[in-house]
Tab-separated table of C-alpha atoms and ligand atoms in Angstrom:
chain	number	residue	atom	x	y	z
A	7	MET	CA	111.528	156.886	-107.646
A	8	SER	CA	113.394	158.719	-104.493
A	9	ALA	CA	116.050	156.864	-102.347
A	10	PRO	CA	113.601	156.071	-99.597
A	11	ASP	CA	110.842	154.796	-101.556
A	12	ARG	CA	113.595	152.276	-103.024
A	13	ILE	CA	114.303	150.860	-99.407
A	14	GLU	CA	110.264	150.985	-98.627
A	15	GLU	CA	109.767	149.137	-101.716
A	16	PHE	CA	112.519	146.115	-100.437
A	17	VAL	CA	111.187	146.249	-97.188
A	18	LEU	CA	107.501	145.570	-98.244
A	19	ALA	CA	108.906	142.755	-100.673
A	20	LEU	CA	110.035	141.370	-97.752
A	21	GLN	CA	106.977	141.553	-95.692
A	22	THR	CA	105.030	140.015	-98.434
A	23	ALA	CA	107.409	137.202	-99.148
A	24	PHE	CA	107.478	136.590	-95.408
A	25	ILE	CA	103.530	136.600	-94.943
A	26	ASP	CA	102.716	134.353	-98.333
A	27	GLY	CA	105.886	132.249	-97.557
A	28	SER	CA	107.611	132.683	-100.763
A	29	ILE	CA	110.629	133.975	-99.188
A	30	THR	CA	113.860	131.400	-99.441
A	31	ARG	CA	116.549	133.909	-98.096
A	32	LEU	CA	117.525	137.258	-96.975
A	33	LYS	CA	121.004	138.581	-97.431
A	34	LEU	CA	122.467	141.780	-96.011
A	35	GLY	CA	126.109	142.933	-97.178
A	36	GLY	CA	128.506	145.631	-97.365
A	37	TYR	CA	128.479	146.311	-93.928
A	38	HIS	CA	130.557	149.221	-92.873
A	39	GLY	CA	129.434	150.095	-89.220
A	40	PRO	CA	131.805	149.945	-86.277
A	41	GLU	CA	132.032	145.680	-85.743
A	42	ALA	CA	135.090	145.033	-87.630
A	43	GLU	CA	134.717	141.604	-87.685
A	44	LEU	CA	130.987	141.507	-89.147
A	45	LYS	CA	131.451	140.138	-92.716
A	46	GLY	CA	127.247	140.051	-93.483
A	47	ILE	CA	123.771	138.774	-92.247
A	48	GLU	CA	121.746	135.734	-93.806
A	49	ALA	CA	118.163	135.012	-92.521
A	50	ARG	CA	115.735	132.860	-93.138
A	51	LYS	CA	112.101	132.140	-92.173
A	52	VAL	CA	111.513	129.548	-89.416
A	53	LEU	CA	108.524	128.308	-87.282
A	54	LEU	CA	109.324	128.834	-83.732
A	55	ASN	CA	106.568	127.871	-80.522
A	56	ALA	CA	106.317	131.723	-80.370
A	57	GLY	CA	105.124	131.711	-84.285
A	58	GLU	CA	106.795	132.539	-87.440
A	59	ARG	CA	109.891	134.675	-87.436
A	60	LEU	CA	113.061	135.716	-89.349
A	61	SER	CA	116.054	134.051	-87.928
A	62	PHE	CA	119.016	136.399	-88.581
A	63	VAL	CA	122.440	134.845	-88.378
A	64	TYR	CA	125.149	137.124	-87.948
A	65	ARG	CA	128.159	135.833	-89.736
A	66	TYR	CA	131.660	136.832	-87.796
A	67	LYS	CA	135.234	136.065	-88.892
A	68	THR	CA	135.303	133.387	-86.415
A	69	ARG	CA	131.844	132.921	-85.022
A	70	ASP	CA	127.779	133.504	-85.738
A	71	ILE	CA	125.086	134.540	-83.533
A	72	THR	CA	121.230	134.158	-84.376
A	73	LYS	CA	118.980	136.411	-83.637
A	74	ASN	CA	114.822	135.712	-84.196
A	75	LEU	CA	113.088	138.671	-84.953
A	76	THR	CA	109.132	139.201	-85.988
A	77	VAL	CA	108.464	140.209	-89.359
A	78	ASP	CA	107.787	144.076	-87.883
A	79	GLU	CA	110.862	143.940	-86.416
A	80	ALA	CA	112.628	142.670	-89.234
A	81	MET	CA	111.470	145.041	-91.582
A	82	SER	CA	112.541	148.171	-89.079
A	83	PHE	CA	116.042	146.635	-88.659
A	84	VAL	CA	116.085	146.334	-93.076
A	85	ARG	CA	114.799	149.667	-93.057
A	86	SER	CA	117.342	151.417	-90.844
A	87	GLY	CA	120.197	149.154	-92.084
A	88	LEU	CA	119.582	149.941	-95.500
A	89	SER	CA	119.968	153.440	-95.026
A	90	GLY	CA	122.799	153.169	-92.742
A	91	GLU	CA	125.351	150.688	-92.421
A	92	TYR	CA	124.232	147.987	-94.801
A	93	ARG	CA	125.402	149.119	-98.510
A	94	SER	CA	123.750	145.981	-100.060
A	95	ALA	CA	120.593	143.302	-99.435
A	96	ARG	CA	118.789	140.582	-101.628
A	97	ILE	CA	115.590	138.955	-101.021
A	98	GLU	CA	115.808	135.463	-102.607
A	99	THR	CA	112.075	133.932	-103.092
A	100	THR	CA	110.443	131.258	-104.874
A	101	ASP	CA	109.502	133.556	-108.104
A	102	TYR	CA	112.274	136.247	-108.204
A	103	ASP	CA	115.533	137.805	-106.573
A	104	LEU	CA	115.244	141.386	-105.664
A	105	GLN	CA	118.743	143.180	-105.327
A	106	PHE	CA	119.385	146.397	-103.599
A	107	GLU	CA	122.757	148.319	-103.858
A	108	ARG	CA	123.692	151.800	-102.619
A	109	GLN	CA	126.849	153.603	-103.707
A	110	GLY	CA	127.144	157.019	-102.590
A	111	ASP	CA	123.567	158.821	-103.040
A	112	LYS	CA	122.510	156.272	-105.721
A	113	TYR	CA	120.321	153.669	-104.831
A	114	ARG	CA	119.268	150.394	-107.644
A	115	LEU	CA	117.067	147.826	-107.255
A	116	LYS	CA	116.690	144.825	-109.418
A	117	LYS	CA	114.504	142.378	-109.829
A	118	THR	CA	115.465	138.982	-111.525
A	119	GLU	CA	112.722	136.135	-112.190
A	120	VAL	CA	113.689	132.809	-110.987
A	121	THR	CA	112.195	129.049	-111.935
A	122	GLY	CA	112.516	126.063	-110.513
A	123	ARG	CA	113.391	126.958	-107.008
A	124	ASP	CA	110.013	126.671	-105.523
A	125	ALA	CA	109.531	122.771	-105.663
A	126	VAL	CA	112.697	121.739	-104.012
A	127	GLU	CA	113.291	124.499	-101.229
A	128	ALA	CA	109.799	125.578	-99.865
A	129	SER	CA	108.099	122.509	-100.187
A	130	HIS	CA	111.074	120.844	-97.884
A	131	ASP	CA	110.737	124.017	-95.561
A	132	ARG	CA	106.708	123.863	-95.525
A	133	ALA	CA	106.630	120.136	-94.489
A	134	LYS	CA	109.224	120.433	-91.843
A	135	ASN	CA	107.572	123.692	-90.569
A	136	ARG	CA	104.196	122.690	-90.789
A	137	PRO	CA	102.142	123.903	-87.603
A	138	LEU	CA	99.329	121.200	-87.925
A	139	ALA	CA	102.161	118.449	-88.439
A	140	SER	CA	99.939	115.744	-86.411
A	141	GLY	CA	96.799	114.139	-87.965
A	142	GLY	CA	95.983	112.450	-84.791
A	143	LYS	CA	93.676	115.339	-83.451
A	144	VAL	CA	89.930	114.188	-82.439
A	145	TRP	CA	89.139	117.297	-84.653
A	146	MET	CA	91.027	116.245	-87.668
A	147	LYS	CA	89.328	112.677	-87.579
A	148	ALA	CA	85.750	114.431	-87.146
A	149	LEU	CA	86.069	116.657	-89.922
A	150	GLY	CA	87.080	114.099	-91.822
A	151	LEU	CA	90.789	115.021	-92.413
A	152	ALA	CA	92.378	112.435	-90.835
A	153	GLY	CA	91.362	108.661	-90.952
A	154	ALA	CA	90.648	106.380	-87.967
A	155	ASP	CA	94.615	105.830	-88.023
A	156	GLY	CA	95.368	109.215	-87.655
A	157	LYS	CA	96.778	109.817	-90.667
A	158	ILE	CA	95.946	112.756	-92.992
A	159	LEU	CA	93.510	110.975	-96.006
A	160	ALA	CA	94.779	111.157	-99.818
A	161	ALA	CA	91.625	113.035	-100.438
A	162	SER	CA	92.076	115.816	-97.844
A	163	GLN	CA	95.660	116.535	-98.322
A	164	ASP	CA	94.693	119.828	-100.311
A	165	LYS	CA	92.542	120.998	-97.529
A	166	PHE	CA	95.065	120.112	-94.873
A	167	ARG	CA	97.636	122.156	-97.011
A	168	GLN	CA	95.556	124.999	-97.010
A	169	ILE	CA	94.496	125.423	-93.398
A	170	ASN	CA	98.276	124.558	-92.703
A	171	LYS	CA	99.274	127.345	-94.981
A	172	MET	CA	96.497	129.772	-93.160
A	173	VAL	CA	97.781	129.255	-89.668
A	174	GLU	CA	101.202	129.795	-90.988
A	175	ILE	CA	100.401	133.517	-92.297
A	176	PHE	CA	97.445	134.589	-89.808
A	177	ALA	CA	99.256	133.119	-86.249
A	178	PRO	CA	102.175	135.566	-86.455
A	179	LEU	CA	99.933	138.386	-87.596
A	180	ILE	CA	97.440	137.826	-84.658
A	181	GLN	CA	100.412	137.640	-82.434
A	182	GLU	CA	101.654	140.606	-83.411
A	183	LEU	CA	98.232	142.563	-82.774
A	184	SER	CA	98.046	144.973	-79.578
A	185	PRO	CA	95.690	143.192	-77.611
A	186	ASP	CA	97.193	140.228	-75.815
A	187	HIS	CA	93.903	138.518	-76.127
A	188	PRO	CA	92.687	139.345	-79.136
A	189	ARG	CA	89.133	138.246	-80.491
A	190	ILE	CA	89.002	136.233	-84.046
A	191	VAL	CA	85.872	136.376	-86.017
A	192	ASP	CA	85.670	133.748	-88.679
A	193	MET	CA	82.586	134.387	-90.954
A	194	GLY	CA	80.835	132.074	-92.795
A	195	ALA	CA	82.782	129.365	-90.752
A	196	GLY	CA	81.219	126.230	-92.368
A	197	LYS	CA	82.740	123.135	-90.486
A	198	GLY	CA	85.212	125.812	-88.800
A	199	TYR	CA	88.327	123.678	-90.358
A	200	LEU	CA	90.654	126.993	-90.201
A	201	ASP	CA	88.986	127.802	-86.797
A	202	PHE	CA	90.177	124.215	-85.083
A	203	ALA	CA	93.606	124.735	-86.686
A	204	LEU	CA	93.773	128.091	-84.996
A	205	ALA	CA	92.598	127.069	-81.736
A	206	ASP	CA	94.848	123.604	-81.760
A	207	HIS	CA	98.186	125.986	-82.979
A	208	PHE	CA	96.879	128.484	-80.357
A	209	LYS	CA	96.850	125.623	-77.606
A	210	ARG	CA	100.334	124.665	-78.622
A	211	THR	CA	101.774	127.686	-78.585
A	212	ALA	CA	100.108	128.736	-75.258
A	213	THR	CA	98.739	131.665	-77.449
A	214	ARG	CA	95.633	133.642	-75.533
A	215	ALA	CA	92.766	134.469	-78.182
A	216	GLU	CA	89.024	134.060	-78.574
A	217	ILE	CA	87.540	132.300	-81.740
A	218	TYR	CA	84.210	132.910	-82.717
A	219	GLY	CA	83.115	131.298	-86.167
A	220	VAL	CA	79.582	132.814	-87.675
A	221	GLU	CA	77.639	130.702	-89.659
A	222	LEU	CA	74.231	130.303	-91.083
A	223	ARG	CA	73.816	126.425	-91.017
A	224	PRO	CA	72.268	125.802	-87.253
A	225	GLN	CA	73.558	121.993	-87.969
A	226	LEU	CA	76.953	122.916	-88.318
A	227	VAL	CA	77.287	125.473	-85.461
A	228	GLU	CA	76.041	122.763	-82.923
A	229	ASP	CA	78.264	120.032	-84.309
A	230	GLY	CA	81.384	122.788	-84.172
A	231	ASN	CA	80.504	123.600	-80.586
A	232	ARG	CA	80.217	120.111	-79.585
A	233	LEU	CA	83.565	119.199	-81.349
A	234	ALA	CA	85.163	122.223	-79.893
A	235	GLN	CA	84.085	120.933	-76.310
A	236	GLU	CA	85.466	117.105	-77.157
A	237	SER	CA	88.464	118.857	-78.329
A	238	GLY	CA	89.075	120.869	-75.449
A	239	PHE	CA	88.803	124.140	-76.998
A	240	SER	CA	86.798	126.513	-74.504
A	241	ASN	CA	88.120	129.405	-76.456
A	242	LEU	CA	86.288	128.494	-79.682
A	243	HIS	CA	82.553	129.153	-80.269
A	244	PHE	CA	80.487	129.045	-83.026
A	245	VAL	CA	77.639	131.245	-83.541
A	246	PRO	CA	74.406	131.101	-85.768
A	247	GLY	CA	73.434	133.516	-88.118
A	248	SER	CA	74.252	135.772	-90.974
A	249	ILE	CA	77.326	137.780	-91.007
A	250	LEU	CA	75.867	141.000	-91.320
A	251	ASP	CA	73.551	140.430	-88.074
A	252	TYR	CA	76.388	139.423	-85.981
A	253	ASP	CA	77.637	141.947	-83.617
A	254	ALA	CA	81.504	142.189	-84.093
A	255	THR	CA	82.144	144.915	-81.724
A	256	GLY	CA	85.390	144.410	-80.287
A	257	ALA	CA	86.888	141.938	-82.933
A	258	ASP	CA	90.411	142.596	-83.503
A	259	THR	CA	90.714	140.239	-86.619
A	260	VAL	CA	87.942	139.185	-89.022
A	261	ILE	CA	88.379	136.422	-91.695
A	262	ALA	CA	86.406	134.825	-93.933
A	263	LEU	CA	87.498	131.958	-95.868
A	264	HIS	CA	85.753	131.233	-99.071
A	265	ALA	CA	82.642	132.825	-98.015
A	266	CYS	CA	80.345	132.869	-100.734
A	267	ASP	CA	79.775	135.941	-103.558
A	268	THR	CA	79.369	139.092	-101.575
A	269	ALA	CA	79.318	137.218	-98.411
A	270	THR	CA	82.925	138.389	-98.479
A	271	ASP	CA	81.970	142.058	-98.926
A	272	ASP	CA	79.574	141.215	-95.517
A	273	ALA	CA	82.910	139.956	-93.718
A	274	ILE	CA	84.850	143.106	-94.763
A	275	TYR	CA	82.440	145.486	-94.142
A	276	GLN	CA	81.822	143.906	-90.553
A	277	GLY	CA	85.751	143.906	-89.979
A	278	ILE	CA	86.048	147.650	-91.234
A	279	ARG	CA	82.896	148.679	-88.898
A	280	ALA	CA	84.378	147.112	-85.672
A	281	GLY	CA	87.760	148.774	-86.377
A	282	ALA	CA	89.511	145.089	-86.840
A	283	GLU	CA	93.137	145.495	-86.471
A	284	LEU	CA	93.432	142.787	-89.258
A	285	ILE	CA	90.932	141.949	-91.834
A	286	ALA	CA	91.747	138.712	-94.192
A	287	VAL	CA	89.807	137.285	-97.032
A	288	ALA	CA	90.121	134.677	-99.390
A	289	PRO	CA	87.085	135.249	-101.357
A	290	CYS	CA	85.129	132.929	-103.514
A	291	CYS	CA	82.589	133.244	-106.488
A	292	HIS	CA	82.525	137.011	-108.068
A	293	LYS	CA	79.031	137.115	-109.736
A	294	GLN	CA	77.970	140.431	-108.288
A	295	VAL	CA	80.688	142.632	-110.198
A	296	ARG	CA	80.337	139.989	-113.505
A	297	ARG	CA	76.873	140.566	-113.884
A	298	GLN	CA	77.500	144.085	-114.288
A	299	MET	CA	80.567	143.798	-116.621
A	300	GLU	CA	78.354	141.381	-118.646
A	301	GLU	CA	76.165	144.252	-119.407
A	302	GLY	CA	78.608	145.295	-121.706
A	303	THR	CA	79.365	148.980	-121.015
A	304	ALA	CA	82.774	148.626	-120.364
A	305	ASP	CA	85.288	150.656	-122.378
A	306	THR	CA	85.682	148.932	-125.834
A	307	ARG	CA	89.174	148.635	-125.798
A	308	LEU	CA	88.711	145.893	-123.367
A	309	ASP	CA	86.269	144.034	-125.989
A	310	PHE	CA	89.254	141.925	-126.953
A	311	LEU	CA	89.386	140.499	-123.506
A	312	LEU	CA	85.857	140.618	-122.348
A	313	ARG	CA	84.383	138.911	-125.335
A	314	HIS	CA	85.594	135.688	-124.466
A	315	GLY	CA	84.095	133.913	-121.210
A	316	THR	CA	87.090	132.492	-119.978
A	317	PHE	CA	88.939	135.953	-119.589
A	318	LEU	CA	85.459	137.957	-118.505
A	319	GLU	CA	85.496	135.310	-115.363
A	320	LYS	CA	88.975	135.997	-114.445
A	321	GLN	CA	88.672	139.378	-115.115
A	322	ALA	CA	85.730	139.736	-113.213
A	323	GLU	CA	87.513	137.962	-110.174
A	324	MET	CA	90.278	140.551	-110.292
A	325	VAL	CA	88.550	143.467	-110.864
A	326	THR	CA	86.066	142.594	-107.643
A	327	ASP	CA	88.937	142.062	-105.627
A	328	GLY	CA	90.924	144.690	-106.717
A	329	LEU	CA	87.991	147.175	-105.785
A	330	ARG	CA	87.682	145.367	-102.619
A	331	ALA	CA	91.788	146.348	-101.582
A	332	LEU	CA	90.945	149.828	-102.779
A	333	LEU	CA	87.729	150.209	-100.827
A	334	LEU	CA	89.935	148.565	-97.766
A	335	GLU	CA	92.572	151.200	-98.499
A	336	ALA	CA	89.783	154.070	-98.663
A	337	SER	CA	88.513	152.744	-94.907
A	338	GLY	CA	92.223	153.294	-93.500
A	339	TYR	CA	93.832	149.803	-94.377
A	340	ARG	CA	97.305	148.860	-95.671
A	341	THR	CA	96.365	145.822	-98.182
A	342	LYS	CA	97.976	143.146	-100.042
A	343	VAL	CA	96.724	140.570	-102.673
A	344	PHE	CA	99.088	137.274	-102.895
A	345	GLU	CA	97.752	133.644	-103.601
A	346	PHE	CA	98.161	131.698	-100.057
A	347	VAL	CA	98.497	128.010	-102.019
A	348	SER	CA	99.360	127.141	-105.536
A	349	ASP	CA	96.554	126.992	-107.607
A	350	ALA	CA	96.683	123.306	-108.112
A	351	HIS	CA	95.372	122.990	-104.869
A	352	THR	CA	92.380	125.388	-105.207
A	353	PRO	CA	91.485	127.955	-107.789
A	354	LYS	CA	90.376	130.005	-105.138
A	355	ASN	CA	93.733	130.939	-104.147
A	356	ASN	CA	93.848	134.498	-103.425
A	357	LEU	CA	93.998	136.126	-100.146
A	358	ILE	CA	93.419	139.859	-99.526
A	359	VAL	CA	95.447	140.815	-96.003
A	360	ALA	CA	94.618	144.506	-94.681
A	361	GLN	CA	96.110	145.686	-91.731
A	362	LYS	CA	94.994	148.638	-89.945
A	363	GLY	CA	97.119	151.750	-90.813
A	364	ARG	CA	96.703	154.192	-93.782
A	365	ALA	CA	98.570	153.664	-97.110
A	366	GLY	CA	97.629	156.640	-98.968
A	367	SER	CA	94.792	158.715	-99.024
A	368	ARG	CA	90.775	158.279	-98.688
A	369	GLU	CA	90.080	160.599	-101.769
A	370	ALA	CA	92.999	158.780	-104.166
A	371	ALA	CA	91.764	155.316	-103.432
A	372	MET	CA	88.075	156.593	-104.135
A	373	ARG	CA	89.100	158.249	-107.290
A	374	ARG	CA	90.826	155.132	-108.501
A	375	VAL	CA	87.658	153.241	-107.497
A	376	GLY	CA	85.575	155.632	-109.730
A	377	GLU	CA	87.841	155.408	-112.758
A	378	VAL	CA	88.369	151.773	-112.379
A	379	LYS	CA	84.251	151.017	-112.380
A	380	ALA	CA	83.866	153.375	-115.285
A	381	MET	CA	86.587	151.380	-117.207
A	382	PHE	CA	84.790	147.707	-116.555
A	383	GLY	CA	81.427	149.297	-116.939
A	384	ILE	CA	80.369	148.711	-113.266
A	385	GLU	CA	77.657	150.848	-111.460
A	386	LYS	CA	78.394	149.650	-108.135
A	387	HIS	CA	80.160	147.215	-106.192
A	388	TYR	CA	78.346	145.692	-103.279
A	389	LEU	CA	80.673	146.775	-100.547
A	390	GLU	CA	80.246	150.034	-101.646
A	391	GLY	CA	76.652	150.014	-100.968
A	392	LEU	CA	77.627	148.546	-97.356
A	393	LEU	CA	80.024	151.111	-96.772
A	394	GLY	CA	77.589	153.975	-97.743
A	395	VAL	CA	80.422	155.415	-100.329
B	64	LIG	C1	82.091	127.379	-98.984
B	64	LIG	S1	81.923	127.745	-97.525
B	64	LIG	C2	83.593	127.883	-96.515
B	64	LIG	C3	83.474	127.365	-94.961
B	64	LIG	C4	84.722	127.614	-94.565
B	64	LIG	N1	84.893	129.022	-94.408
B	64	LIG	C5	85.997	126.942	-95.013
B	64	LIG	O1	86.520	127.460	-95.974
B	64	LIG	O2	86.119	125.757	-94.998
B	64	LIG	C6	80.987	128.858	-97.097
B	64	LIG	C7	80.283	128.743	-95.709
B	64	LIG	O3	79.852	130.388	-95.625
B	64	LIG	C8	78.321	129.946	-94.976
B	64	LIG	N2	77.635	131.520	-95.388
B	64	LIG	C9	77.351	132.099	-96.840
B	64	LIG	N3	76.929	132.977	-96.360
B	64	LIG	C10	76.685	133.616	-94.989
B	64	LIG	C11	76.440	134.670	-94.639
B	64	LIG	N4	75.735	135.523	-95.170
B	64	LIG	N5	76.187	134.472	-93.189
B	64	LIG	C12	76.639	133.255	-92.470
B	64	LIG	N6	77.340	132.240	-93.373
B	64	LIG	C13	77.350	132.101	-94.377
B	64	LIG	C14	77.691	129.019	-95.798
B	64	LIG	O4	76.747	128.595	-94.727
B	64	LIG	C15	78.891	127.979	-95.719
B	64	LIG	O5	78.948	127.212	-94.560
């Protein structure tokens, strides 16, 4: 791997750990620039009114200076710092440490797994930084998240944690979109937990954004629109109908949370077709690909896994989402898949986040799609059919 690749890998790890919330600390050292008194830099993730930032503390001999950067700004800073004035850096996350060292023209990247750091630091930070700290809102009570006393109900803690996490992940990504009044479309919105949470957060942070929740069930749409009005969210709208029939023209962000089976693909397709800057889906069941894998035409070397129902189920899930990520890449998106909450809170905890911008060639991604399908005995992924590839 070349020197720039190692820096890029470090910077991508920083972005992923920032977005999935696993970062606990970033350190830059080995400074040999013009500021004689600068000893090093440490950064942590913080939640400000403007959204999530990395708070950089520049440690000088006699004073500290703090600068809060968006993740994109932080990535540019680290990228140029590691090829210039800083010889070492370290990302500490809940799961691993990643150490970068540069000596002359030799670059080294070392990853060390860690355990036991998560529970203490991350949950402490998260509780403090939750974007939806209060349970007393009209919409929280109406959606059954909070009781009459305004406290989050014990039975709703998991749901509350999930939507907090979603807001933590999406709000900064949405705020970094190019338009200053983004149009966000949530496909398969259900009761609209996430949409109310986003509307609430945007109102509190004075972020201009229009949110549309598309939902098949008319009663949920009616209830959602009434509650949006009662909550004073004039920028939140629920729209009846199917994902594929919705006119997503002009959508900057397309989200789908646990939209059933191929409804997730409908949402991805609509995002790609609209040219959305950001597409983020947390898939639900994965029946379409699993049925084809069950037909038994996979590479026989995979028999030792696929003959066990439980492994087949898990493989089908990974293969379905892995192919979704590749098809997004083929369509001009940089894609990441990560767990947005621990599986103790929901087993459907993977999030595919795709940001517009080419990561590799379309041909290479499509070639990989073909190889994966052949390996697992899949004739066609439903999303391929929608994309006409
Ligand atoms: C499991 S619920 C998730 C709801 C919500 N996103 C959440 O996470 O709380 C899936 C929702 O998607 C809706 N849905 C499924 N397929 C759809 C489609 N093709 N078009 C529109 N809505 C759909 C269902 O009616 C249901 O309300």
